[in-house]
Amino acid sequence: MSSSLTQVAPLVASPRRALLGVAAALGAVLIWSCYFLSLRQGALSPLGTLDLTLFRYAVPGLALLPLALRRRQRLLAVNPVWLVGMMAGAGIPFFLLGAVGMGLAPVAHGSTLIPGAAPLFVSTLAVWVFAQPLSRGRAAGLVAIGLGVVCLLASGGQGSQSLLLGQGMFLLSSVMWAVFTLSVRQSGLSALEATAVVTVPSGLVIVLTVIGLEVSGAGGLSLHLVPTKEWLVQLVVQGILVGLGSGLLMGVAIRRLGAEATSALGSLTPVAATALAWWALDETIGGVTAVGMLMVVSGVMIASRGR
């Protein structure tokens, strides 16, 4: 890989920028917690994966299409490696892995493995590809996060094949999210520009897919099978909050804190998402789960203390 690709994009550090980055990352944590809850509810309802994918990308893609057209020269000037990394890392492949996996495993597992394990993959890639140093404090924090992930997975007890398959999908999603995080940092794009790179082409692909299925008679959307109120909630969560809000907040956090610190703060998502699942879906939280959450939070504090 050329030196221009592996040169780490610099950060302009200041207390105010760091505070804004932390606030943006925590806002994204809250949105992602609702996202996982929404995915689980969608997986357990007659709504199909195609419907959820359409909400997730077509709505924000349409909203950001004018921005993408105005700034197309700037977007196309980004190295194709980082463009592909963003589109794949947070696009349709990432979403489908999480959506299908959520039908096989509980919220606690998905919200732990995707954002919770991401700092491990981000740091591994940062050290391996970009030759970034790994401090003892960051390493200790990542170890604590990893142990917390193991505890949360172990809290599920003896797993079935479907559960293991769901967990494997979550891990692949986590790797892809790590690629997205690093690609955003290296691209130099703003938060809205990075979101447009993901949602505009993904939205076009899913709209064309839906049209093709409807024309061919192979079946398409299943919105008619659920009450309007139910799919409207999914549209708001997936299309507006996650599609626009989380992308914007994550972009702001990555540009101000860096990929590793942002990913570490994102590890708080399992705690918030599991608490919401306990409250809204009656998913139980045992002692091992509580220990795992504590270790994840501790790992986040240790890993991101330099920020």
mmCIF file of C-alpha atoms in Angstrom:
data_model
loop_
_atom_site.group_PDB
_atom_site.id
_atom_site.type_symbol
_atom_site.label_atom_id
_atom_site.label_comp_id
_atom_site.label_asym_id
_atom_site.label_seq_id
_atom_site.Cartn_x
_atom_site.Cartn_y
_atom_site.Cartn_z
ATOM 1 C CA MET A 1 0.000 0.000 0.000
ATOM 2 C CA SER A 2 1.374 3.439 -0.925
ATOM 3 C CA SER A 3 2.694 5.822 1.724
ATOM 4 C CA SER A 4 0.043 8.410 0.793
ATOM 5 C CA LEU A 5 -2.670 5.974 1.842
ATOM 6 C CA THR A 6 -1.047 4.929 5.103
ATOM 7 C CA GLN A 7 -0.190 8.470 6.218
ATOM 8 C CA VAL A 8 -2.460 9.258 9.151
ATOM 9 C CA ALA A 9 -4.750 12.246 8.658
ATOM 10 C CA PRO A 10 -3.846 14.892 11.288
ATOM 11 C CA LEU A 11 -6.260 16.165 13.923
ATOM 12 C CA VAL A 12 -6.593 19.800 14.965
ATOM 13 C CA ALA A 13 -6.825 19.400 18.727
ATOM 14 C CA SER A 14 -8.333 21.874 21.186
ATOM 15 C CA PRO A 15 -10.405 21.439 24.353
ATOM 16 C CA ARG A 16 -13.489 22.876 22.648
ATOM 17 C CA ARG A 17 -13.164 20.587 19.618
ATOM 18 C CA ALA A 18 -12.602 17.599 21.884
ATOM 19 C CA LEU A 19 -15.675 18.432 23.984
ATOM 20 C CA LEU A 20 -17.796 18.782 20.857
ATOM 21 C CA GLY A 21 -16.440 15.452 19.612
ATOM 22 C CA VAL A 22 -17.328 13.702 22.878
ATOM 23 C CA ALA A 23 -20.836 15.191 22.834
ATOM 24 C CA ALA A 24 -21.331 14.070 19.227
ATOM 25 C CA ALA A 25 -20.097 10.547 20.012
ATOM 26 C CA LEU A 26 -22.438 10.228 23.005
ATOM 27 C CA GLY A 27 -25.342 11.498 20.909
ATOM 28 C CA ALA A 28 -24.537 8.811 18.351
ATOM 29 C CA VAL A 29 -24.490 6.224 21.162
ATOM 30 C CA LEU A 30 -28.055 7.142 22.097
ATOM 31 C CA ILE A 31 -29.210 6.966 18.467
ATOM 32 C CA TRP A 32 -27.456 3.636 17.878
ATOM 33 C CA SER A 33 -29.085 2.231 20.988
ATOM 34 C CA CYS A 34 -32.487 3.082 19.533
ATOM 35 C CA TYR A 35 -31.283 1.660 16.205
ATOM 36 C CA PHE A 36 -30.547 -1.769 17.674
ATOM 37 C CA LEU A 37 -33.867 -1.790 19.481
ATOM 38 C CA SER A 38 -35.596 -0.839 16.234
ATOM 39 C CA LEU A 39 -33.763 -3.578 14.320
ATOM 40 C CA ARG A 40 -34.819 -6.176 16.853
ATOM 41 C CA GLN A 41 -38.450 -5.025 16.753
ATOM 42 C CA GLY A 42 -38.338 -5.017 12.963
ATOM 43 C CA ALA A 43 -36.867 -8.521 12.873
ATOM 44 C CA LEU A 44 -39.690 -9.775 15.083
ATOM 45 C CA SER A 45 -42.424 -8.071 13.038
ATOM 46 C CA PRO A 46 -43.839 -8.775 9.560
ATOM 47 C CA LEU A 47 -41.653 -5.957 8.202
ATOM 48 C CA GLY A 48 -39.069 -7.402 5.849
ATOM 49 C CA THR A 49 -35.356 -6.651 5.659
ATOM 50 C CA LEU A 50 -36.008 -4.971 2.315
ATOM 51 C CA ASP A 51 -38.364 -2.469 3.979
ATOM 52 C CA LEU A 52 -35.853 -1.620 6.695
ATOM 53 C CA THR A 53 -33.024 -1.247 4.172
ATOM 54 C CA LEU A 54 -35.168 1.098 2.079
ATOM 55 C CA PHE A 55 -35.901 3.270 5.120
ATOM 56 C CA ARG A 56 -32.264 3.248 6.213
ATOM 57 C CA TYR A 57 -30.750 4.476 2.944
ATOM 58 C CA ALA A 58 -33.384 5.848 0.557
ATOM 59 C CA VAL A 59 -34.667 8.508 2.968
ATOM 60 C CA PRO A 60 -31.290 10.069 3.887
ATOM 61 C CA GLY A 61 -29.977 9.403 0.374
ATOM 62 C CA LEU A 62 -32.778 11.500 -1.119
ATOM 63 C CA ALA A 63 -32.212 14.263 1.436
ATOM 64 C CA LEU A 64 -28.456 14.403 0.735
ATOM 65 C CA LEU A 65 -28.622 13.986 -3.045
ATOM 66 C CA PRO A 66 -28.461 17.777 -3.690
ATOM 67 C CA LEU A 67 -25.380 18.025 -1.459
ATOM 68 C CA ALA A 68 -23.697 15.122 -3.262
ATOM 69 C CA LEU A 69 -24.360 16.710 -6.664
ATOM 70 C CA ARG A 70 -23.032 20.113 -5.576
ATOM 71 C CA ARG A 71 -19.861 18.640 -4.105
ATOM 72 C CA ARG A 72 -19.334 15.775 -6.529
ATOM 73 C CA GLN A 73 -15.903 17.038 -7.583
ATOM 74 C CA ARG A 74 -14.707 17.087 -3.978
ATOM 75 C CA LEU A 75 -16.168 13.643 -3.304
ATOM 76 C CA LEU A 76 -14.652 12.126 -6.442
ATOM 77 C CA ALA A 77 -11.273 13.610 -5.514
ATOM 78 C CA VAL A 78 -11.088 11.295 -2.484
ATOM 79 C CA ASN A 79 -8.957 8.191 -2.977
ATOM 80 C CA PRO A 80 -11.237 5.350 -4.202
ATOM 81 C CA VAL A 81 -9.937 3.121 -1.389
ATOM 82 C CA TRP A 82 -11.568 5.371 1.211
ATOM 83 C CA LEU A 83 -14.751 5.848 -0.826
ATOM 84 C CA VAL A 84 -15.207 2.091 -1.110
ATOM 85 C CA GLY A 85 -14.318 1.695 2.574
ATOM 86 C CA MET A 86 -17.081 4.116 3.567
ATOM 87 C CA MET A 87 -19.710 2.710 1.196
ATOM 88 C CA ALA A 88 -19.078 -0.908 2.179
ATOM 89 C CA GLY A 89 -18.275 -0.272 5.837
ATOM 90 C CA ALA A 90 -21.552 1.545 6.611
ATOM 91 C CA GLY A 91 -23.618 0.726 3.523
ATOM 92 C CA ILE A 92 -26.009 -2.055 2.573
ATOM 93 C CA PRO A 93 -23.652 -5.009 3.371
ATOM 94 C CA PHE A 94 -23.114 -3.652 6.889
ATOM 95 C CA PHE A 95 -26.816 -3.075 7.431
ATOM 96 C CA LEU A 96 -27.936 -6.460 6.127
ATOM 97 C CA LEU A 97 -25.492 -8.332 8.362
ATOM 98 C CA GLY A 98 -26.820 -6.484 11.401
ATOM 99 C CA ALA A 99 -30.491 -6.785 10.423
ATOM 100 C CA VAL A 100 -30.353 -10.520 9.702
ATOM 101 C CA GLY A 101 -28.204 -11.166 12.762
ATOM 102 C CA MET A 102 -30.679 -9.328 14.966
ATOM 103 C CA GLY A 103 -33.302 -11.887 14.014
ATOM 104 C CA LEU A 104 -31.044 -14.622 15.395
ATOM 105 C CA ALA A 105 -29.615 -13.041 18.552
ATOM 106 C CA PRO A 106 -30.829 -10.620 21.260
ATOM 107 C CA VAL A 107 -30.167 -6.886 21.381
ATOM 108 C CA ALA A 108 -27.445 -7.256 24.024
ATOM 109 C CA HIS A 109 -25.366 -9.397 21.669
ATOM 110 C CA GLY A 110 -25.771 -7.153 18.625
ATOM 111 C CA SER A 111 -25.143 -3.911 20.464
ATOM 112 C CA THR A 112 -22.105 -5.466 22.163
ATOM 113 C CA LEU A 113 -20.406 -7.081 19.208
ATOM 114 C CA ILE A 114 -20.890 -4.372 16.573
ATOM 115 C CA PRO A 115 -19.887 -1.132 18.343
ATOM 116 C CA GLY A 116 -18.383 -2.847 21.405
ATOM 117 C CA ALA A 117 -15.808 -4.891 19.499
ATOM 118 C CA ALA A 118 -15.128 -2.140 16.944
ATOM 119 C CA PRO A 119 -12.344 -0.465 19.002
ATOM 120 C CA LEU A 120 -10.410 -3.735 18.937
ATOM 121 C CA PHE A 121 -10.607 -3.889 15.140
ATOM 122 C CA VAL A 122 -9.952 -0.156 14.708
ATOM 123 C CA SER A 123 -6.824 -0.315 16.857
ATOM 124 C CA THR A 124 -5.642 -3.492 15.124
ATOM 125 C CA LEU A 125 -5.993 -1.833 11.723
ATOM 126 C CA ALA A 126 -4.430 1.396 12.978
ATOM 127 C CA VAL A 127 -1.350 -0.455 14.241
ATOM 128 C CA TRP A 128 -1.114 -2.885 11.315
ATOM 129 C CA VAL A 129 -1.901 -0.603 8.363
ATOM 130 C CA PHE A 130 -0.963 2.856 9.620
ATOM 131 C CA ALA A 131 1.824 1.823 12.032
ATOM 132 C CA GLN A 132 0.295 3.891 14.817
ATOM 133 C CA PRO A 133 1.728 3.335 18.303
ATOM 134 C CA LEU A 134 -0.474 1.668 20.908
ATOM 135 C CA SER A 135 0.036 3.080 24.391
ATOM 136 C CA ARG A 136 -0.141 0.889 27.466
ATOM 137 C CA GLY A 137 -3.221 2.741 28.685
ATOM 138 C CA ARG A 138 -5.040 2.262 25.374
ATOM 139 C CA ALA A 139 -4.002 -1.398 25.274
ATOM 140 C CA ALA A 140 -5.280 -1.958 28.823
ATOM 141 C CA GLY A 141 -8.584 -0.325 27.957
ATOM 142 C CA LEU A 142 -8.993 -2.461 24.848
ATOM 143 C CA VAL A 143 -8.283 -5.601 26.866
ATOM 144 C CA ALA A 144 -11.000 -4.586 29.341
ATOM 145 C CA ILE A 145 -13.429 -3.959 26.471
ATOM 146 C CA GLY A 146 -12.587 -7.364 25.003
ATOM 147 C CA LEU A 147 -13.167 -9.100 28.335
ATOM 148 C CA GLY A 148 -16.452 -7.259 28.730
ATOM 149 C CA VAL A 149 -17.526 -8.436 25.277
ATOM 150 C CA VAL A 150 -16.697 -12.023 26.256
ATOM 151 C CA CYS A 151 -18.718 -11.705 29.472
ATOM 152 C CA LEU A 152 -21.733 -10.327 27.645
ATOM 153 C CA LEU A 153 -21.582 -13.138 25.095
ATOM 154 C CA ALA A 154 -21.176 -15.735 27.824
ATOM 155 C CA SER A 155 -24.291 -14.380 29.531
ATOM 156 C CA GLY A 156 -26.317 -15.959 26.728
ATOM 157 C CA GLY A 157 -25.492 -19.414 28.015
ATOM 158 C CA GLN A 158 -25.199 -22.399 25.698
ATOM 159 C CA GLY A 159 -25.686 -20.963 22.219
ATOM 160 C CA SER A 160 -27.586 -22.634 19.389
ATOM 161 C CA GLN A 161 -26.330 -22.678 15.811
ATOM 162 C CA SER A 162 -28.614 -19.774 14.919
ATOM 163 C CA LEU A 163 -27.283 -17.753 17.850
ATOM 164 C CA LEU A 164 -23.696 -18.446 16.820
ATOM 165 C CA LEU A 165 -24.526 -17.451 13.247
ATOM 166 C CA GLY A 166 -26.024 -14.189 14.482
ATOM 167 C CA GLN A 167 -22.936 -13.492 16.575
ATOM 168 C CA GLY A 168 -20.704 -14.169 13.578
ATOM 169 C CA MET A 169 -22.710 -11.673 11.520
ATOM 170 C CA PHE A 170 -22.325 -9.090 14.260
ATOM 171 C CA LEU A 171 -18.552 -9.577 14.316
ATOM 172 C CA LEU A 172 -18.352 -9.113 10.544
ATOM 173 C CA SER A 173 -20.444 -5.959 10.917
ATOM 174 C CA SER A 174 -18.005 -4.733 13.549
ATOM 175 C CA VAL A 175 -15.042 -5.238 11.221
ATOM 176 C CA MET A 176 -16.863 -3.317 8.491
ATOM 177 C CA TRP A 177 -17.682 -0.491 10.907
ATOM 178 C CA ALA A 178 -14.008 -0.262 11.822
ATOM 179 C CA VAL A 179 -13.150 0.075 8.115
ATOM 180 C CA PHE A 180 -15.761 2.836 7.776
ATOM 181 C CA THR A 181 -14.415 4.683 10.804
ATOM 182 C CA LEU A 182 -10.836 4.701 9.520
ATOM 183 C CA SER A 183 -11.961 5.559 5.975
ATOM 184 C CA VAL A 184 -13.851 8.640 7.208
ATOM 185 C CA ARG A 185 -10.773 9.811 9.077
ATOM 186 C CA GLN A 186 -8.510 9.357 6.061
ATOM 187 C CA SER A 187 -10.933 10.851 3.526
ATOM 188 C CA GLY A 188 -10.881 14.361 4.981
ATOM 189 C CA LEU A 189 -14.587 14.743 4.203
ATOM 190 C CA SER A 190 -17.035 16.548 6.428
ATOM 191 C CA ALA A 191 -19.648 14.611 8.377
ATOM 192 C CA LEU A 192 -22.434 15.377 5.890
ATOM 193 C CA GLU A 193 -20.207 14.569 2.928
ATOM 194 C CA ALA A 194 -19.246 11.208 4.414
ATOM 195 C CA THR A 195 -22.906 10.437 5.110
ATOM 196 C CA ALA A 196 -23.781 11.325 1.512
ATOM 197 C CA VAL A 197 -21.058 8.984 0.217
ATOM 198 C CA VAL A 198 -22.762 6.128 2.073
ATOM 199 C CA THR A 199 -26.465 6.879 1.682
ATOM 200 C CA VAL A 200 -26.808 8.260 -1.867
ATOM 201 C CA PRO A 201 -25.406 5.237 -3.771
ATOM 202 C CA SER A 202 -26.880 2.780 -1.256
ATOM 203 C CA GLY A 203 -30.283 4.465 -1.539
ATOM 204 C CA LEU A 204 -30.131 4.277 -5.336
ATOM 205 C CA VAL A 205 -29.249 0.572 -5.230
ATOM 206 C CA ILE A 206 -32.067 -0.337 -2.858
ATOM 207 C CA VAL A 207 -34.671 1.728 -4.785
ATOM 208 C CA LEU A 208 -33.687 0.038 -8.058
ATOM 209 C CA THR A 209 -33.828 -3.346 -6.300
ATOM 210 C CA VAL A 210 -37.348 -2.699 -5.018
ATOM 211 C CA ILE A 211 -38.519 -1.529 -8.449
ATOM 212 C CA GLY A 212 -36.976 -4.577 -10.110
ATOM 213 C CA LEU A 213 -38.646 -6.972 -7.688
ATOM 214 C CA GLU A 214 -42.021 -5.300 -8.053
ATOM 215 C CA VAL A 215 -41.845 -5.280 -11.865
ATOM 216 C CA SER A 216 -40.738 -8.906 -12.045
ATOM 217 C CA GLY A 217 -43.469 -10.004 -9.659
ATOM 218 C CA ALA A 218 -40.930 -11.601 -7.321
ATOM 219 C CA GLY A 219 -42.360 -9.737 -4.349
ATOM 220 C CA GLY A 220 -41.145 -6.577 -2.719
ATOM 221 C CA LEU A 221 -42.143 -4.448 0.235
ATOM 222 C CA SER A 222 -44.298 -5.741 3.064
ATOM 223 C CA LEU A 223 -45.512 -2.417 4.477
ATOM 224 C CA HIS A 224 -49.117 -3.449 3.895
ATOM 225 C CA LEU A 225 -48.722 -6.247 6.445
ATOM 226 C CA VAL A 226 -48.155 -3.938 9.421
ATOM 227 C CA PRO A 227 -50.025 -0.949 10.849
ATOM 228 C CA THR A 228 -49.001 2.435 9.457
ATOM 229 C CA LYS A 229 -47.895 3.627 12.887
ATOM 230 C CA GLU A 230 -45.413 0.750 13.198
ATOM 231 C CA TRP A 231 -43.625 1.282 9.903
ATOM 232 C CA LEU A 232 -43.636 5.061 10.378
ATOM 233 C CA VAL A 233 -41.694 4.585 13.616
ATOM 234 C CA GLN A 234 -39.171 2.451 11.740
ATOM 235 C CA LEU A 235 -38.919 5.067 8.995
ATOM 236 C CA VAL A 236 -38.180 7.823 11.504
ATOM 237 C CA VAL A 237 -35.617 5.768 13.441
ATOM 238 C CA GLN A 238 -33.865 4.156 10.472
ATOM 239 C CA GLY A 239 -34.159 6.928 7.902
ATOM 240 C CA ILE A 240 -33.889 10.137 9.903
ATOM 241 C CA LEU A 241 -32.264 9.413 13.266
ATOM 242 C CA VAL A 242 -29.813 6.732 12.113
ATOM 243 C CA GLY A 243 -29.502 7.604 8.424
ATOM 244 C CA LEU A 244 -28.924 11.319 8.943
ATOM 245 C CA GLY A 245 -28.372 11.926 12.652
ATOM 246 C CA SER A 246 -25.916 9.169 13.521
ATOM 247 C CA GLY A 247 -23.870 9.663 10.358
ATOM 248 C CA LEU A 248 -23.539 13.376 11.035
ATOM 249 C CA LEU A 249 -22.632 12.895 14.702
ATOM 250 C CA MET A 250 -20.140 10.103 13.998
ATOM 251 C CA GLY A 251 -18.488 12.194 11.306
ATOM 252 C CA VAL A 252 -18.139 15.136 13.700
ATOM 253 C CA ALA A 253 -16.710 12.893 16.430
ATOM 254 C CA ILE A 254 -14.199 11.160 14.139
ATOM 255 C CA ARG A 255 -12.897 14.450 12.751
ATOM 256 C CA ARG A 256 -12.434 15.934 16.251
ATOM 257 C CA LEU A 257 -11.404 12.950 18.359
ATOM 258 C CA GLY A 258 -9.918 10.528 15.870
ATOM 259 C CA ALA A 259 -11.049 7.078 14.832
ATOM 260 C CA GLU A 260 -9.847 5.158 17.882
ATOM 261 C CA ALA A 261 -11.230 7.496 20.553
ATOM 262 C CA THR A 262 -14.581 7.736 18.761
ATOM 263 C CA SER A 263 -14.779 3.978 18.424
ATOM 264 C CA ALA A 264 -13.952 3.583 22.107
ATOM 265 C CA LEU A 265 -16.752 5.928 23.151
ATOM 266 C CA GLY A 266 -19.063 3.993 20.862
ATOM 267 C CA SER A 267 -18.492 0.986 23.103
ATOM 268 C CA LEU A 268 -20.967 2.536 25.546
ATOM 269 C CA THR A 269 -23.738 1.539 23.129
ATOM 270 C CA PRO A 270 -24.158 -2.003 24.572
ATOM 271 C CA VAL A 271 -24.965 -0.581 27.993
ATOM 272 C CA ALA A 272 -27.585 1.842 26.706
ATOM 273 C CA ALA A 273 -29.075 -0.592 24.174
ATOM 274 C CA THR A 274 -29.317 -3.491 26.626
ATOM 275 C CA ALA A 275 -30.995 -1.247 29.196
ATOM 276 C CA LEU A 276 -33.526 -0.129 26.558
ATOM 277 C CA ALA A 277 -34.137 -3.755 25.527
ATOM 278 C CA TRP A 278 -34.739 -4.698 29.155
ATOM 279 C CA TRP A 279 -37.225 -1.839 29.503
ATOM 280 C CA ALA A 280 -39.033 -2.132 26.148
ATOM 281 C CA LEU A 281 -38.676 -5.806 25.144
ATOM 282 C CA ASP A 282 -38.356 -7.507 28.552
ATOM 283 C CA GLU A 283 -34.949 -8.959 27.654
ATOM 284 C CA THR A 284 -33.349 -10.098 30.885
ATOM 285 C CA ILE A 285 -30.076 -8.752 32.271
ATOM 286 C CA GLY A 286 -28.223 -11.240 34.484
ATOM 287 C CA GLY A 287 -25.220 -10.856 36.737
ATOM 288 C CA VAL A 288 -22.720 -11.798 34.038
ATOM 289 C CA THR A 289 -24.278 -9.229 31.711
ATOM 290 C CA ALA A 290 -23.919 -6.544 34.365
ATOM 291 C CA VAL A 291 -20.260 -7.461 34.890
ATOM 292 C CA GLY A 292 -19.691 -7.320 31.138
ATOM 293 C CA MET A 293 -21.251 -3.866 30.927
ATOM 294 C CA LEU A 294 -19.082 -2.611 33.786
ATOM 295 C CA MET A 295 -15.946 -3.911 32.076
ATOM 296 C CA VAL A 296 -16.923 -2.298 28.762
ATOM 297 C CA VAL A 297 -17.533 1.070 30.463
ATOM 298 C CA SER A 298 -14.244 0.775 32.370
ATOM 299 C CA GLY A 299 -12.408 -0.102 29.168
ATOM 300 C CA VAL A 300 -13.919 2.926 27.427
ATOM 301 C CA MET A 301 -12.761 5.236 30.233
ATOM 302 C CA ILE A 302 -9.246 3.818 30.194
ATOM 303 C CA ALA A 303 -8.873 3.654 26.416
ATOM 304 C CA SER A 304 -10.117 7.186 25.796
ATOM 305 C CA ARG A 305 -8.607 8.939 28.836
ATOM 306 C CA GLY A 306 -6.041 10.659 26.632
ATOM 307 C CA ARG A 307 -8.891 12.485 24.917
#
